[in-house]
Short mmCIF file of C-alpha atoms in Angstrom, two decimals:
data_model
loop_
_atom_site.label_atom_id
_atom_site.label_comp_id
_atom_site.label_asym_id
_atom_site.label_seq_id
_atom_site.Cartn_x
_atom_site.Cartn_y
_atom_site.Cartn_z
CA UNK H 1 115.74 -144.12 158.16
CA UNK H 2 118.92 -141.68 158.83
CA UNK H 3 118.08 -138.41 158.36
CA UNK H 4 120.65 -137.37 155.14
CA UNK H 5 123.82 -135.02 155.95
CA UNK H 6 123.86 -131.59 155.99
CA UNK H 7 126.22 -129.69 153.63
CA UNK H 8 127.03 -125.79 153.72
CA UNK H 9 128.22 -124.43 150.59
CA UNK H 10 130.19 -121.56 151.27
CA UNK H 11 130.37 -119.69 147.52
CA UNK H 12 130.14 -116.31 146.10
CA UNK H 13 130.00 -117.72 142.60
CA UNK H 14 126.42 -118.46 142.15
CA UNK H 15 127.09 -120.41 139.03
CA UNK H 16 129.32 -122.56 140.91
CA UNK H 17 127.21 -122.70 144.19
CA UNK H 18 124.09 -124.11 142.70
CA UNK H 19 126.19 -126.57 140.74
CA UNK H 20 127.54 -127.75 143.06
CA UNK H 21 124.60 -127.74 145.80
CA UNK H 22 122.08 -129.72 142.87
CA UNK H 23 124.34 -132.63 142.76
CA UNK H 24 124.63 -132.74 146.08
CA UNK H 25 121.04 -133.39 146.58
CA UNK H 26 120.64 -135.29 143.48
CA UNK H 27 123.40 -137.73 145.55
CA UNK H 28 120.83 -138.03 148.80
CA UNK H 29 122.56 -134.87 150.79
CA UNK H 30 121.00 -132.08 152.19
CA UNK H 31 122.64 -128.87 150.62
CA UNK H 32 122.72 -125.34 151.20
CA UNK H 33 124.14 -121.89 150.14
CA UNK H 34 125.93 -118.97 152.07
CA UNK H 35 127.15 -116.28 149.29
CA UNK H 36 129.77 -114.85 151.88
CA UNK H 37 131.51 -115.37 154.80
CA UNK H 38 129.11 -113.65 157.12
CA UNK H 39 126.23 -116.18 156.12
CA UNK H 40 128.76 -118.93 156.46
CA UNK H 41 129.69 -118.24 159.97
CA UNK H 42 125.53 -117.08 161.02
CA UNK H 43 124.76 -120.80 159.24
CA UNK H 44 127.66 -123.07 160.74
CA UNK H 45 126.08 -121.41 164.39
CA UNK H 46 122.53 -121.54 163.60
CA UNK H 47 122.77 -125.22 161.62
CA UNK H 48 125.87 -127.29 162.38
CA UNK H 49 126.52 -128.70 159.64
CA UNK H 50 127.47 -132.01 158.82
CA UNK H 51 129.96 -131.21 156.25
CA UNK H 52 131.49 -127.75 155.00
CA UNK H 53 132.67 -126.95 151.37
CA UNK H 54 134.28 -123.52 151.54
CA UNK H 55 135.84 -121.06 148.99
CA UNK H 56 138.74 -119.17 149.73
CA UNK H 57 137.82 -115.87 147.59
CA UNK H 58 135.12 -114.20 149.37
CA UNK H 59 133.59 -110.99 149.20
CA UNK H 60 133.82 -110.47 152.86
CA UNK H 61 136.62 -111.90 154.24
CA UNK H 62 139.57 -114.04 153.28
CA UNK H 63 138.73 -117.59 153.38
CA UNK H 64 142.02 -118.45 155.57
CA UNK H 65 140.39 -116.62 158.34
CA UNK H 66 137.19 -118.02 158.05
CA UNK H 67 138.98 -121.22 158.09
CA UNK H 68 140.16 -120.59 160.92
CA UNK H 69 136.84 -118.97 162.64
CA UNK H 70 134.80 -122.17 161.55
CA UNK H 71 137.00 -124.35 163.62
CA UNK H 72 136.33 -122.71 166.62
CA UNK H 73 132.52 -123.16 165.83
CA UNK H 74 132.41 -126.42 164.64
CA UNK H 75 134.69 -130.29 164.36
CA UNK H 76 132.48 -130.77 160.84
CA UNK H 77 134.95 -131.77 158.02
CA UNK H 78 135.73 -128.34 155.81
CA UNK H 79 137.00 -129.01 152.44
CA UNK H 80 138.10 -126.01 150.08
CA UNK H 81 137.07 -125.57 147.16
CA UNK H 82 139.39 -122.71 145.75
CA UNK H 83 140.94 -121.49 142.35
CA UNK H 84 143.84 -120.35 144.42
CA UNK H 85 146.30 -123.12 143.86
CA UNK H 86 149.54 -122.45 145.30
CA UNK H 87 151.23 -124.71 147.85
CA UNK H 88 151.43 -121.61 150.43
CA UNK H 89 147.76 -121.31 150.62
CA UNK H 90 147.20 -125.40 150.45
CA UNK H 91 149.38 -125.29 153.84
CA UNK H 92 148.33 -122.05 155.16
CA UNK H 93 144.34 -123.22 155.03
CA UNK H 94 145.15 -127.25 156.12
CA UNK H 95 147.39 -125.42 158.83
CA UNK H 96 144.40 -123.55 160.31
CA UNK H 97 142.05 -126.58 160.12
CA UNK H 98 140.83 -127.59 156.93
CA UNK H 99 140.37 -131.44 156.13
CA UNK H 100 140.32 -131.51 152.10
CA UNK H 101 142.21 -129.09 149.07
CA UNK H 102 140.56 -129.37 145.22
CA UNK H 103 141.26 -126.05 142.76
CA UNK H 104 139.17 -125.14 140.70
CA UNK H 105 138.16 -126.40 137.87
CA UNK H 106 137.44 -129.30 139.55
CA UNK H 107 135.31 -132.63 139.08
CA UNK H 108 132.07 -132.77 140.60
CA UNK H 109 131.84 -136.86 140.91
CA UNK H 110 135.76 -136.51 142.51
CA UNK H 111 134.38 -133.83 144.83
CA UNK H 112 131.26 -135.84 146.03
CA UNK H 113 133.71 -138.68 146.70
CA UNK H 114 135.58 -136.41 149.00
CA UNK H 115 132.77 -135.61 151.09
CA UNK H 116 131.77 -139.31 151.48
CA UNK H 117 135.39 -140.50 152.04
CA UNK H 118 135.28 -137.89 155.22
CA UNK H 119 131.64 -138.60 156.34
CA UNK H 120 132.39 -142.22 155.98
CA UNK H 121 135.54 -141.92 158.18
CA UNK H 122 133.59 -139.85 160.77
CA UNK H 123 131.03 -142.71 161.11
CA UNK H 124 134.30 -145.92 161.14
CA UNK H 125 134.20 -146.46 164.65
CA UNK H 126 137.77 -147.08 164.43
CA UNK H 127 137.98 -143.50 164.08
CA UNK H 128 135.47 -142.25 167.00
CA UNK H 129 137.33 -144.83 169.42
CA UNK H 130 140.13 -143.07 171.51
CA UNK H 131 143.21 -143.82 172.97
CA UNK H 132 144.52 -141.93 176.05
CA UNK H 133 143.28 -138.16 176.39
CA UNK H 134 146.44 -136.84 177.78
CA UNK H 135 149.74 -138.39 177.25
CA UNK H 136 153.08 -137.37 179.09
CA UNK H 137 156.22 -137.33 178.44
CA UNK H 138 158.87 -136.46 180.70
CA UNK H 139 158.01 -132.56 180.96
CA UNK H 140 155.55 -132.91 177.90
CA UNK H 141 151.85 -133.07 177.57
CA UNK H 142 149.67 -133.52 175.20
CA UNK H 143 146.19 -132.72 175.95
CA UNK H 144 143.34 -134.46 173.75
CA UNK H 145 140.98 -132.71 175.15
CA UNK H 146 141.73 -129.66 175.73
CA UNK H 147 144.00 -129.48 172.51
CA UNK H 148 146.79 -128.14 174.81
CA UNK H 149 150.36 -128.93 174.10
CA UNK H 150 152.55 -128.03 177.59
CA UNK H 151 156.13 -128.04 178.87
CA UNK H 152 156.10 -127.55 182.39
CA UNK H 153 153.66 -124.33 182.33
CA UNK H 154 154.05 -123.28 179.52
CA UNK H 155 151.53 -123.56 176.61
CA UNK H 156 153.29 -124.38 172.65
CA UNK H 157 150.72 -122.68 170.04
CA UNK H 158 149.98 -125.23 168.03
CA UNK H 159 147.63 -125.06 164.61
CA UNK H 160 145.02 -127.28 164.82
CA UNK H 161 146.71 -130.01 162.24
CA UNK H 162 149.88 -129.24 164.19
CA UNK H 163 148.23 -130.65 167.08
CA UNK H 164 146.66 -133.49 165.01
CA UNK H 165 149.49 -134.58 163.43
CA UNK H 166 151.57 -134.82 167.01
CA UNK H 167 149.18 -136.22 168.85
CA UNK H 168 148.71 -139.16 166.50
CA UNK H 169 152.61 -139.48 166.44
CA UNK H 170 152.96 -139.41 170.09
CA UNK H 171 149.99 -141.86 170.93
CA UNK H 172 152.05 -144.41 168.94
CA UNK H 173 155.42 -144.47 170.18
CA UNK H 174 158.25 -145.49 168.14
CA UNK H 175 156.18 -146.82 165.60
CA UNK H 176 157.16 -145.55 162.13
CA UNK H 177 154.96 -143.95 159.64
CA UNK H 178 155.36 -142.98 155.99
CA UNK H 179 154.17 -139.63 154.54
CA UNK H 180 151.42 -141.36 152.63
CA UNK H 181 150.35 -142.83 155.99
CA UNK H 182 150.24 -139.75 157.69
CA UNK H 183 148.31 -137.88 155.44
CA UNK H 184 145.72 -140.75 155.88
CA UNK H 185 145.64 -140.74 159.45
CA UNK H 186 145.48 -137.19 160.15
CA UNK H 187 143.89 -135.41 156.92
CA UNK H 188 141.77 -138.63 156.29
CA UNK H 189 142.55 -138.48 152.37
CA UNK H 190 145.85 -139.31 151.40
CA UNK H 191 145.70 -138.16 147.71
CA UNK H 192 144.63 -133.83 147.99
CA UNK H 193 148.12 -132.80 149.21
CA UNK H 194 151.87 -133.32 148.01
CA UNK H 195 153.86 -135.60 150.16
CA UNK H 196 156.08 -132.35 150.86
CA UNK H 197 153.23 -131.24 153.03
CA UNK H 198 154.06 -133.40 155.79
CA UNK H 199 158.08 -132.46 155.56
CA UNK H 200 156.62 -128.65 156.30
CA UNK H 201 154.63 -129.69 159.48
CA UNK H 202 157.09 -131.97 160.63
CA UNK H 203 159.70 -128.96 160.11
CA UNK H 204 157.17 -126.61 161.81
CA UNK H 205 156.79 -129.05 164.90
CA UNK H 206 160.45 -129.60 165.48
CA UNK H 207 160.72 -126.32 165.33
CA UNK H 208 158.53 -124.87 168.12
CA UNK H 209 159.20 -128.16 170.72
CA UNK H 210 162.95 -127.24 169.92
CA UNK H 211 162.10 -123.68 171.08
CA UNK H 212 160.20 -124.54 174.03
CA UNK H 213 161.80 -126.08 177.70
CA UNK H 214 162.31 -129.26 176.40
CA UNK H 215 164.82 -127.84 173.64
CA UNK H 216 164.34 -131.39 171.87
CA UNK H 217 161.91 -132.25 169.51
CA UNK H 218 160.87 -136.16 170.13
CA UNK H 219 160.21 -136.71 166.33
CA UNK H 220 162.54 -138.62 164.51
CA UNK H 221 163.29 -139.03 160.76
CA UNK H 222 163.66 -142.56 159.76
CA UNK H 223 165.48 -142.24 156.65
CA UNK H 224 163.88 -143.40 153.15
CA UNK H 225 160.93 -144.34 155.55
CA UNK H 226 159.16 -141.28 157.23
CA UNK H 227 158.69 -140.31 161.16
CA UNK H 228 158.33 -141.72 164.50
CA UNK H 229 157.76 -140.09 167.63
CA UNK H 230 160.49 -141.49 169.93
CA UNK H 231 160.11 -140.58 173.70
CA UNK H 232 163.48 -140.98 174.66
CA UNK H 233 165.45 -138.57 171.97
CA UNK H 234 167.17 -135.94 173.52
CA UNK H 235 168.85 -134.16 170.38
#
């Protein structure tokens, strides 16, 4: 019998926190609670966790940063669970590596469906297999592995859906996608963010190839259809 997944709770609200970590075990997972960021990070090193649920409004830190601090410690989904519900702090968190966005108040059977919609992707073989780890073009590369985007010798910073969402462009050449398919692919729920989330990191992307050696960006708007990644455009 598989041992059940392991969820951190990351939640200063203890009425919310023990919500939300009963139904989780009531639903076969194995919860538990952090009350602040410091906890979070000494648990996520200590524990791995299978699955991270973190709010953005801590007493210790901001919960961008320790976004951004738990994906250098860990590749386990992190889905926020915030009352902050503006579209700059939706970006600004998926930007620096979370997976899923719910405000608060929010539904407990939706959020549980989250978590298994991730978990369930993680364990789609479809999803471990790989295609190439490092693809080239021209004076581009794109390093899987290493999550290093290059031109020449030069390094392009990159946040970590940045990365994602280029990389899964550029291992499918010329092939169009739509927003709603991107969002799939590379967030792995297609329903937490506004389609305008994708215009931003496509914006974002163009912007910083544009800036680099290659001074062209490779992705291409197919109009009233989304974005391809086309390895010969030179505009």
């Amino acid at each position: 019998m598989n041992s059940p997944k392991t969820i951190l709770i990351i939640e200063d609200e203890q009425d919310i926190s023990r919500i939300v970590n009963d139904y989780l075990r009531v639903q076969g997972f194995s919860a538990f609670i952090a009350e602040n960021a410091s906890d979070g990070l000494r648990e996520v090193r200590n524990r791995q966790p299978d699955f991270i649920i973190l709010d953005l409004t801590l007493p210790d830190a901001d919960g961008i940063e320790v976004c951004r601090k738990l994906r250098t410690l860990t590749a386990a989904p992190i889905l926020i669970l915030s009352a902050r519900s503006s579209d700059t702090d939706k970006v600004l968190a998926l930007g620096f590596g979370a997976d899923d966005y719910m405000t608060k108040p929010f539904s407990l059977s939706e959020l549980v469906a989250r978590v298994q919609a991730h978990l369930r992707r993680l364990a789609d073989p479809k999803f471990k297999a790989t295609t190439q780890q490092l693809l080239r073009f021209d004076s581009l590369s794109i390093d899987k592995t290493a999550r290093k985007v290059m031109t020449g010798h030069l390094e392009i910073s990159l946040s970590a859906k940045e990365f994602d969402l280029l990389y899964f462009l550029a291992s499918h050449p010329n092939q169009v996608f739509t927003k709603s398919q991107l969002l799939d692919q590379v967030w792995g729920y297609s329903t937490f963010v506004e389609d305008n989330t994708i215009t931003v990191y496509i914006r974002r992307l163009r912007e910083k190839l544009e800036r680099s050696e290659i001074k062209h960006s490779y992705i291409t708007t197919v109009w009233g259809v989304g974005y391809k990644f086309d390895p010969e455009e030179t505009e």
